[in-house]
Coordinates of N, CA, C and O and ligand atoms in Angstrom, one line a residue:
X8 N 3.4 10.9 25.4 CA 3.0 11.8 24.3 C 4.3 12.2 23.4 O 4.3 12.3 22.2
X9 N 5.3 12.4 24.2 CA 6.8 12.7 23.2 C 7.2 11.8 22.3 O 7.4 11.8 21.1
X10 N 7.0 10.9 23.3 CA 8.1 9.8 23.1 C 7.0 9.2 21.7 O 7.8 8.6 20.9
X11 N 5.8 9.1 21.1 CA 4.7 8.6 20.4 C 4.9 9.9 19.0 O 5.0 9.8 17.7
X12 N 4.7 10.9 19.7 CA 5.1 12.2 18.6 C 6.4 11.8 17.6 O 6.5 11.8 16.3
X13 N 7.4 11.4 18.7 CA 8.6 11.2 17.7 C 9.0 10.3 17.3 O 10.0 10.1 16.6
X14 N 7.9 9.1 17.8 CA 7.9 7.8 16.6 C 7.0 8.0 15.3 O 7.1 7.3 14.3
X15 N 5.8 9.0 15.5 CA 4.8 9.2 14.4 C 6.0 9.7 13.5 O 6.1 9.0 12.4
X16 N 6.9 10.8 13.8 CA 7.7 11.2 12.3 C 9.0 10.4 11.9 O 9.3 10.5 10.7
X17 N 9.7 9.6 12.6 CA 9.9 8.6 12.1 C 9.5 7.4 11.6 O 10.2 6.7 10.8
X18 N 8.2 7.0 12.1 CA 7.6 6.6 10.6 C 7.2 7.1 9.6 O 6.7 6.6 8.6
X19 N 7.4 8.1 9.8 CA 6.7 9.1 8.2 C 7.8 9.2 7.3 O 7.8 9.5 6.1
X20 N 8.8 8.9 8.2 CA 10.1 9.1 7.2 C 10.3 7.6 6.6 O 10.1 7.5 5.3
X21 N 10.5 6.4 7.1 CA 10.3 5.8 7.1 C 9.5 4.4 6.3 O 9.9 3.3 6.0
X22 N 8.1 5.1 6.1 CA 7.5 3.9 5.4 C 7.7 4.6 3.9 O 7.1 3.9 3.0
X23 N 8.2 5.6 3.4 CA 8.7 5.8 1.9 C 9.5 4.8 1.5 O 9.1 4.1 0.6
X24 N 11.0 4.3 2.3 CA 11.5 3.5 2.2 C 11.1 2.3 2.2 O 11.8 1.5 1.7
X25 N 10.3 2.2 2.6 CA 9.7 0.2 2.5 C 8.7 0.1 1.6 O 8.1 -0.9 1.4
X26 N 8.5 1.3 1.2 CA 7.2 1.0 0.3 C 8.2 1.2 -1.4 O 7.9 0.4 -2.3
X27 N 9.1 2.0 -1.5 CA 10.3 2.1 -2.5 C 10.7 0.1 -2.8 O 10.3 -0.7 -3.6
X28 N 11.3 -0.1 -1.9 CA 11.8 -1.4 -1.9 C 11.1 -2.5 -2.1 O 11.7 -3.5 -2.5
X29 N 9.7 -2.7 -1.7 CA 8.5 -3.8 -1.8 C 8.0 -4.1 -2.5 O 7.2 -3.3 -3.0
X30 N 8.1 -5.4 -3.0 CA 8.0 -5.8 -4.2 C 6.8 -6.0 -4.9 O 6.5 -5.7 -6.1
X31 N 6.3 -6.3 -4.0 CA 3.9 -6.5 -4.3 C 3.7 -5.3 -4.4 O 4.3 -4.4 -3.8
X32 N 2.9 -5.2 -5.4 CA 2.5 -3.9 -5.9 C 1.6 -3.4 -4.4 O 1.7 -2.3 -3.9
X33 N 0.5 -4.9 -3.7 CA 0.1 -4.7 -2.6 C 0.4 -4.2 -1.7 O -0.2 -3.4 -0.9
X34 N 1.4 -4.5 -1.6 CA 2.5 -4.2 -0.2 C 2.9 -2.3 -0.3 O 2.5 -1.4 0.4
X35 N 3.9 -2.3 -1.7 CA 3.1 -1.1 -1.7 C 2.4 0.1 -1.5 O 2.8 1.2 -1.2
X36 N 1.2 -0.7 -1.8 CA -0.1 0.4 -1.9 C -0.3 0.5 -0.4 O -0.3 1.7 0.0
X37 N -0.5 -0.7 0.7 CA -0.7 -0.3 2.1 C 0.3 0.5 2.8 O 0.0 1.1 3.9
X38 N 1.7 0.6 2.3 CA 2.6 1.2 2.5 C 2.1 2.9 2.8 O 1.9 3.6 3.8
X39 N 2.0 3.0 1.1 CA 1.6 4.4 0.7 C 0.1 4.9 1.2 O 0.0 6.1 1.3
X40 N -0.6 4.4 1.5 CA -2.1 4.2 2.1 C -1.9 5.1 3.7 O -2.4 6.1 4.2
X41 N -0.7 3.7 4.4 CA -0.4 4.1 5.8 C 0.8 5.4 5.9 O 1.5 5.8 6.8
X42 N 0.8 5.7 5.0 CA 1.9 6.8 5.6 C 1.0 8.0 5.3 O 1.4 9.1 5.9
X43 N -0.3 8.1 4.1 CA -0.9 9.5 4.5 C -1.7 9.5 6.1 O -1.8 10.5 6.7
X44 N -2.1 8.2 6.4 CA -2.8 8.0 7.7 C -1.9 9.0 8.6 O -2.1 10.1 9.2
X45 N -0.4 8.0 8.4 CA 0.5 8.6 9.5 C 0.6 10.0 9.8 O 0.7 10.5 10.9
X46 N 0.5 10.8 8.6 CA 0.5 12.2 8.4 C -0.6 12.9 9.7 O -0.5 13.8 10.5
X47 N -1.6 11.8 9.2 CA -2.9 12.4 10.1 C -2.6 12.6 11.7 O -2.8 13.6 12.4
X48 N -1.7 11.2 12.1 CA -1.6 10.9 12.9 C -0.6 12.2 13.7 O -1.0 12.9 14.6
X49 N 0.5 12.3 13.3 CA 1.0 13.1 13.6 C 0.7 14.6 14.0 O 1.3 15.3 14.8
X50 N -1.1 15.3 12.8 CA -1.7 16.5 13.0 C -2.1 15.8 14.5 O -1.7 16.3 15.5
X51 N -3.0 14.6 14.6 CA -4.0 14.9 15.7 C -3.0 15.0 16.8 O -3.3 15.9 17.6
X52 N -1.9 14.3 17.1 CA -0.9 14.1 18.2 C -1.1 16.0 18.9 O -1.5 16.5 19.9
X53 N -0.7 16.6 17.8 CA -0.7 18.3 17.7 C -2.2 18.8 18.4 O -2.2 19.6 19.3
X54 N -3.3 18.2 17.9 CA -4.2 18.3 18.7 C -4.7 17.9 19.9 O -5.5 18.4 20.6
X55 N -3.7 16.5 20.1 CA -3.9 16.2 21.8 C -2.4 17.5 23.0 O -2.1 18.0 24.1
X56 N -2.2 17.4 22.1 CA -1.0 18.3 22.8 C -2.0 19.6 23.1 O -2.0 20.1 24.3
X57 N -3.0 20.4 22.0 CA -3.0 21.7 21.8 C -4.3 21.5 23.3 O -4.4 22.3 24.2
X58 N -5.2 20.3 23.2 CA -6.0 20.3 23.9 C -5.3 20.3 26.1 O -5.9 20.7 27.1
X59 N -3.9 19.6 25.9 CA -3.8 19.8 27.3 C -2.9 20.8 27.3 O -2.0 20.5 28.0
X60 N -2.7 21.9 26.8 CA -2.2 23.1 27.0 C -0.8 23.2 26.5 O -0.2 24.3 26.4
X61 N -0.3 22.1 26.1 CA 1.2 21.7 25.8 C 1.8 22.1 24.2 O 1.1 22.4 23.2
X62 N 3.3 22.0 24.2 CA 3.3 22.6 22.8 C 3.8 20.8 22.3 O 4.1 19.9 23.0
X63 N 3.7 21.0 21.3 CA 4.1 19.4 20.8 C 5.5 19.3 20.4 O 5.9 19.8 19.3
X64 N 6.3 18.8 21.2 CA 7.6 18.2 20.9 C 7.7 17.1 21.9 O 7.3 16.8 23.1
X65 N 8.8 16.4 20.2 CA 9.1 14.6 20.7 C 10.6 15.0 21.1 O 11.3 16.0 21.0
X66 N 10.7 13.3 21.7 CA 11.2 13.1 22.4 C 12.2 11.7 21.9 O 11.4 10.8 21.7
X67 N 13.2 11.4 21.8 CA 13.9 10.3 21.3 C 13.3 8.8 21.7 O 12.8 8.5 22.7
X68 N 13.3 8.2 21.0 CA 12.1 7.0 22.0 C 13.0 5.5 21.1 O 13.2 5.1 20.0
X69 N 13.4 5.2 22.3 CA 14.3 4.3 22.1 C 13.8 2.8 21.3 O 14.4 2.1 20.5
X70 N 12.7 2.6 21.7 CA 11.9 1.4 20.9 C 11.6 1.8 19.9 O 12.0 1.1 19.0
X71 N 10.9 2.9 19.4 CA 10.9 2.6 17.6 C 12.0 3.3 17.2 O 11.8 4.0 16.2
X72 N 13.0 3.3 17.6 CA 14.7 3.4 16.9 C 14.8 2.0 16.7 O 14.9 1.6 15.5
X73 N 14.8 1.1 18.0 CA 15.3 -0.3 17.6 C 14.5 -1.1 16.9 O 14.7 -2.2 16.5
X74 N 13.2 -0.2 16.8 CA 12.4 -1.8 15.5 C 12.6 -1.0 14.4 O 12.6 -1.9 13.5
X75 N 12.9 0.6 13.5 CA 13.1 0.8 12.6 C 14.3 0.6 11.9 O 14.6 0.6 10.8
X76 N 15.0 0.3 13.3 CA 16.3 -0.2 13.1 C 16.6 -1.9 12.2 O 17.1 -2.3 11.1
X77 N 16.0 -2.5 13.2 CA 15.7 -3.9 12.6 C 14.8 -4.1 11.0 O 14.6 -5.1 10.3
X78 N 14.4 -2.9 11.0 CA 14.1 -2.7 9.7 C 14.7 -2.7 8.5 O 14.5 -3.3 7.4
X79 N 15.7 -1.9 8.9 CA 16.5 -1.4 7.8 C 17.4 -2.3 7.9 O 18.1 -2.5 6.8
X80 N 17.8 -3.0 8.8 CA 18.4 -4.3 8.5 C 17.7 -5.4 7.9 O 18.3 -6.4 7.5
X81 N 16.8 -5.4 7.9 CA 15.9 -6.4 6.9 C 16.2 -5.9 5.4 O 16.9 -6.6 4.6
X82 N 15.7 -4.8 5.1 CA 15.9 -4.8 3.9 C 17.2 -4.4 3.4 O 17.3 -3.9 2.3
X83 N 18.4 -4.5 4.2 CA 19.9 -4.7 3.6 C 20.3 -6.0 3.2 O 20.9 -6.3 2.2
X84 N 19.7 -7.2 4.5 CA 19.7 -8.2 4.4 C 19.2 -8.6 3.2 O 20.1 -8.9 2.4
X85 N 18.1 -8.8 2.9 CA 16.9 -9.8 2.0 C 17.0 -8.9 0.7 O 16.5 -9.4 -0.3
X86 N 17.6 -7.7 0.4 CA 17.7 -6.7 -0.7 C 17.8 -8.1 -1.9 O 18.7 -9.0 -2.0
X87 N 16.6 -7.8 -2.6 CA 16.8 -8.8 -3.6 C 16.0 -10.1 -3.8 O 15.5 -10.8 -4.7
X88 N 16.0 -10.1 -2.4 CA 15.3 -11.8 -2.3 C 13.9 -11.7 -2.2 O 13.2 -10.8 -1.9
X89 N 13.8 -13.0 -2.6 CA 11.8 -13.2 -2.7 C 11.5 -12.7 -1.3 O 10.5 -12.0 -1.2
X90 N 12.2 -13.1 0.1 CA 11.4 -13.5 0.9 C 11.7 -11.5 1.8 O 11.5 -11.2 3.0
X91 N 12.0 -10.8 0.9 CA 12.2 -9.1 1.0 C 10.5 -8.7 1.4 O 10.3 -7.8 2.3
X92 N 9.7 -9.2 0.8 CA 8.4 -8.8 1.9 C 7.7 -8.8 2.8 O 7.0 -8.0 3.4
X93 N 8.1 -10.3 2.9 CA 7.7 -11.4 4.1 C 8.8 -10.6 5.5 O 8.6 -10.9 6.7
X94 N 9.5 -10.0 5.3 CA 10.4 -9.6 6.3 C 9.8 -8.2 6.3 O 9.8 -7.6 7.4
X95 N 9.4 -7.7 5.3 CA 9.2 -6.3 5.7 C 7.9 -5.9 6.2 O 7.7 -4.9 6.8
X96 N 6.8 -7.1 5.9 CA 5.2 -7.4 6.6 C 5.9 -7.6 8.0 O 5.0 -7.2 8.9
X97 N 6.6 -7.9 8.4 CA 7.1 -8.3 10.1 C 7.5 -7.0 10.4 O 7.1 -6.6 11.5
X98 N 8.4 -6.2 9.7 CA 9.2 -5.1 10.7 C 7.6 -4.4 10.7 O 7.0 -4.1 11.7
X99 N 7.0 -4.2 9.6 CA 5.9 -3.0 9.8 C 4.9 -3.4 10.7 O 4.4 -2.6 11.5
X100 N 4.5 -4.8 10.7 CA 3.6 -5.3 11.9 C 4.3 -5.1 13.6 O 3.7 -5.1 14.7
X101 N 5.6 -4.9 13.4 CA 6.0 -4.8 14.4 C 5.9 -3.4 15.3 O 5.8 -3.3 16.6
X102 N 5.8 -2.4 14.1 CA 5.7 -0.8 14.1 C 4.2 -0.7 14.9 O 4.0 -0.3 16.1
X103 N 3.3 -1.2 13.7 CA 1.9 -1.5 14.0 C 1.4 -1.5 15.8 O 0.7 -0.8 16.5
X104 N 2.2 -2.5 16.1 CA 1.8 -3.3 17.3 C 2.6 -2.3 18.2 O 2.1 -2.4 19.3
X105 N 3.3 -1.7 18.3 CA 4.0 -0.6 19.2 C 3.0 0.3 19.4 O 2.4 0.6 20.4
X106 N 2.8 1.0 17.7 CA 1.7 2.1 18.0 C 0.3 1.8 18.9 O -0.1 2.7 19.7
X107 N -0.5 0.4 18.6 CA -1.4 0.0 19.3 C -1.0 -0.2 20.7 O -1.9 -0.3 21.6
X108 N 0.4 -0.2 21.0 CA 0.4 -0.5 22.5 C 0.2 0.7 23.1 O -0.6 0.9 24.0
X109 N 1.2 1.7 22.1 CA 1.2 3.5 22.8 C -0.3 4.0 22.9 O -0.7 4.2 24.0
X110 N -1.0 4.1 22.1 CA -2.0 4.9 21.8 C -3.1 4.3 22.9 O -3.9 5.0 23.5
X111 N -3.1 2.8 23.0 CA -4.1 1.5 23.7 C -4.1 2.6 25.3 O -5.1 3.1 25.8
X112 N -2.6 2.7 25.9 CA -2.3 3.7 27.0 C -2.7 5.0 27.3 O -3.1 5.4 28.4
X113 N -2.3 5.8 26.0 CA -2.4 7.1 26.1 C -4.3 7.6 26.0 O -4.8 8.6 26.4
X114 N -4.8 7.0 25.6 CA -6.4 6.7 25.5 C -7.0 6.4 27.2 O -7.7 7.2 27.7
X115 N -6.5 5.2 27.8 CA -6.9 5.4 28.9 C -6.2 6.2 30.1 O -6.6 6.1 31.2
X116 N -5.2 7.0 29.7 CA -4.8 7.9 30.5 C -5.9 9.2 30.5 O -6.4 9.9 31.4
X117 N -6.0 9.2 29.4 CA -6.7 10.3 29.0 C -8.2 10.3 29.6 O -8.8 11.0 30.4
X118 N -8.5 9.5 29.1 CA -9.7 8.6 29.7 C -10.1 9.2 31.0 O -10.8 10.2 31.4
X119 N -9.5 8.3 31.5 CA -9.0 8.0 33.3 C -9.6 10.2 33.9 O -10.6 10.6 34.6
X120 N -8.3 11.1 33.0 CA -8.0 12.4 33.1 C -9.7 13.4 32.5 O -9.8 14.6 32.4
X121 N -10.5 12.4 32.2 CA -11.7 13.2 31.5 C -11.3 14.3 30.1 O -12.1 15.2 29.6
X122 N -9.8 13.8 29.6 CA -9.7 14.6 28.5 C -11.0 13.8 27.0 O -10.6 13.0 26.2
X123 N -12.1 14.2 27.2 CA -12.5 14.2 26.1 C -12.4 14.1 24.7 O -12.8 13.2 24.0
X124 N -11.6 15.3 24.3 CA -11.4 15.4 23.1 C -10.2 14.9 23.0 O -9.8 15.5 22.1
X125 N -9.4 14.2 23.4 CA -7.9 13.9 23.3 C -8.2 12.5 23.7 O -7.2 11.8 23.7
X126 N -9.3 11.9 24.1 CA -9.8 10.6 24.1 C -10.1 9.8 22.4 O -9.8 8.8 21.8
X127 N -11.0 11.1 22.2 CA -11.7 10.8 21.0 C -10.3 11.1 19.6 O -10.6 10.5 18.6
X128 N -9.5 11.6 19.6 CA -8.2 12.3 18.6 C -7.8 10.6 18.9 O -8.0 9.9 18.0
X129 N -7.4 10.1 19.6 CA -6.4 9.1 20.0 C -6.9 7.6 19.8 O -6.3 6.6 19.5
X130 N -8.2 7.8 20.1 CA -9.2 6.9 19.1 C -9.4 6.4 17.9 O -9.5 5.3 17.5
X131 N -9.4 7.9 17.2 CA -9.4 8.0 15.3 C -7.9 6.9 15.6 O -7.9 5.7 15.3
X132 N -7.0 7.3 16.1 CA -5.5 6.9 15.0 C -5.7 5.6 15.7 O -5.8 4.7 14.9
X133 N -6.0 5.3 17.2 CA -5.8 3.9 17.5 C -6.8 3.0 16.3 O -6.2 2.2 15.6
X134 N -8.0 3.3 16.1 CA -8.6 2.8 15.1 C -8.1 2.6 13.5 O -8.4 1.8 12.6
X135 N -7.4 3.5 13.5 CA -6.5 3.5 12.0 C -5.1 2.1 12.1 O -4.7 1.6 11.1
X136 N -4.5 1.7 13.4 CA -3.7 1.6 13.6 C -4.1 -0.2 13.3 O -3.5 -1.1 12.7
X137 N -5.2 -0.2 14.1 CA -5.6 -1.9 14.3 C -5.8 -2.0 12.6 O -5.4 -2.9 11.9
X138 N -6.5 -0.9 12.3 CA -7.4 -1.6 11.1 C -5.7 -1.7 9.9 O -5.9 -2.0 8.7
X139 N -4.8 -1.6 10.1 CA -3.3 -1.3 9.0 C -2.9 -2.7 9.7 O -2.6 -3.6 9.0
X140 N -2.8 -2.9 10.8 CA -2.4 -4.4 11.4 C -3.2 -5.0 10.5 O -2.7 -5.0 9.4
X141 N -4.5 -5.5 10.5 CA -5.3 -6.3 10.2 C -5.0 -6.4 8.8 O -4.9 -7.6 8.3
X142 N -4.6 -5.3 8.0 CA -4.8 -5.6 6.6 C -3.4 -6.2 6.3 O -3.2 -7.0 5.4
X143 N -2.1 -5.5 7.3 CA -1.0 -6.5 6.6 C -1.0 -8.3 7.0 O -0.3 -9.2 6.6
X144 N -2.0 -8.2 7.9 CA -1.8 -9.8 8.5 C -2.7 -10.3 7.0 O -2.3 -11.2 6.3
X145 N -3.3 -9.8 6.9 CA -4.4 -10.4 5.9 C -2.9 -10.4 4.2 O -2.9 -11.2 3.2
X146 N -2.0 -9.4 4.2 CA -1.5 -9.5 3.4 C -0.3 -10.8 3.1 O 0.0 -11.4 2.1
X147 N 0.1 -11.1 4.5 CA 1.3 -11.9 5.0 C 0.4 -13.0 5.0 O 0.8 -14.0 4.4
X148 N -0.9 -13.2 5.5 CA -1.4 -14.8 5.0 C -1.4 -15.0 3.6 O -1.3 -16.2 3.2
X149 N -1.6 -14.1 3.0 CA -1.8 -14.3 1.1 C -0.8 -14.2 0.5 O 0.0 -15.0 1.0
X150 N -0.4 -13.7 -0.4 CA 0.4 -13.4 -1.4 C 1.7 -14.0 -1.1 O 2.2 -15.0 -1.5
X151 N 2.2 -12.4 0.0 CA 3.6 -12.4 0.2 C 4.5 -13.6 0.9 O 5.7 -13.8 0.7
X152 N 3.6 -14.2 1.7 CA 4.2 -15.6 2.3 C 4.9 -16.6 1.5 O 6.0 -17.2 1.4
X153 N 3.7 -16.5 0.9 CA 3.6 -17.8 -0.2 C 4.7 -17.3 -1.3 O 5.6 -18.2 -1.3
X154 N 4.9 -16.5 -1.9 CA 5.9 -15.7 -2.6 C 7.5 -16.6 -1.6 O 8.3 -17.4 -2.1
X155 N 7.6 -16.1 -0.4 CA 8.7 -16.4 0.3 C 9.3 -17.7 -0.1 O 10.4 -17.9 -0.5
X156 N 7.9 -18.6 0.3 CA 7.7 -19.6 0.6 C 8.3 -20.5 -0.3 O 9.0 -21.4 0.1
X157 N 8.0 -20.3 -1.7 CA 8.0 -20.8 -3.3 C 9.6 -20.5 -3.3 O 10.3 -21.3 -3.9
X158 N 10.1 -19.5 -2.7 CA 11.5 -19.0 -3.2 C 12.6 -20.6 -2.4 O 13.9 -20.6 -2.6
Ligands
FE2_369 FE1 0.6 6.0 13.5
FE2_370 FE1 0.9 3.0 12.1

């Protein structure tokens, strides 16, 4: 739960920056789309915390340092280049696929624990989480590849 808290606000800080730098107006808009989600994400976290008695504080979490890290090395790298999206649909799918791993867990812990409502809180964002994967894969098959690709 720390360690998920304190990657929720580092991505919040986060996808401003990749959404600033990306070139598809598309890319963009899912950017700005998923970072009010993330907002959300980070109240319900507050609510799974408030539900098992706990106060909510994160915790340094060494995997999404190192993929937001590889991020921002993407976009120092490619700054400029066509294929600047196509790299930044990867760091964020990468983000994507972390949170679905955390949340996929913390759901069946919860589960497992009969926390109810902290089942259902962790559900909403896991559901938010697949459905922002799905839409950048759908984005990286279209446009922005091909964009790379041409360059
Ligand atoms: Fe999230
Ligand atoms: Fe996310």
């Amino acid at each position: 739960m720390k360690d998920i808290y304190f990657a929720e606000k580092k991505i919040l800080a986060t996808l401003p920056k990749m959404g600033k730098v990306a070139q598809s107006s598309e890319l963009k808009a899912a950017f700005e789309k998923h970072r009010g989600q993330t907002e959300e994400h980070v109240t319900r976290l507050e609510g799974v915390f408030e539900a098992i008695g706990k106060k909510p504080v994160g915790k340094t979490c060494a995997a999404i340092m190192g993929i937001t890290e590889e991020g921002a090395e993407i976009m120092e790298e490619y700054n400029g280049s066509p294929s600047l999206d196509a790299g930044l649909l990867a760091a964020a799918q990468a983000v994507e696929h972390y949170e679905i791993s955390r949340y996929g867990t913390l759901r069946t812990w919860a589960s497992e624990l009969g926390l109810t409502e902290a089942v259902n809180l962790l559900d909403l964002t896991l559901s938010e989480e697949k459905e922002t994967d799905a839409a950048l894969t759908e984005l990286a098959e279209s446009a922005v590849n091909v964009a790379a690709e041409a360059a």
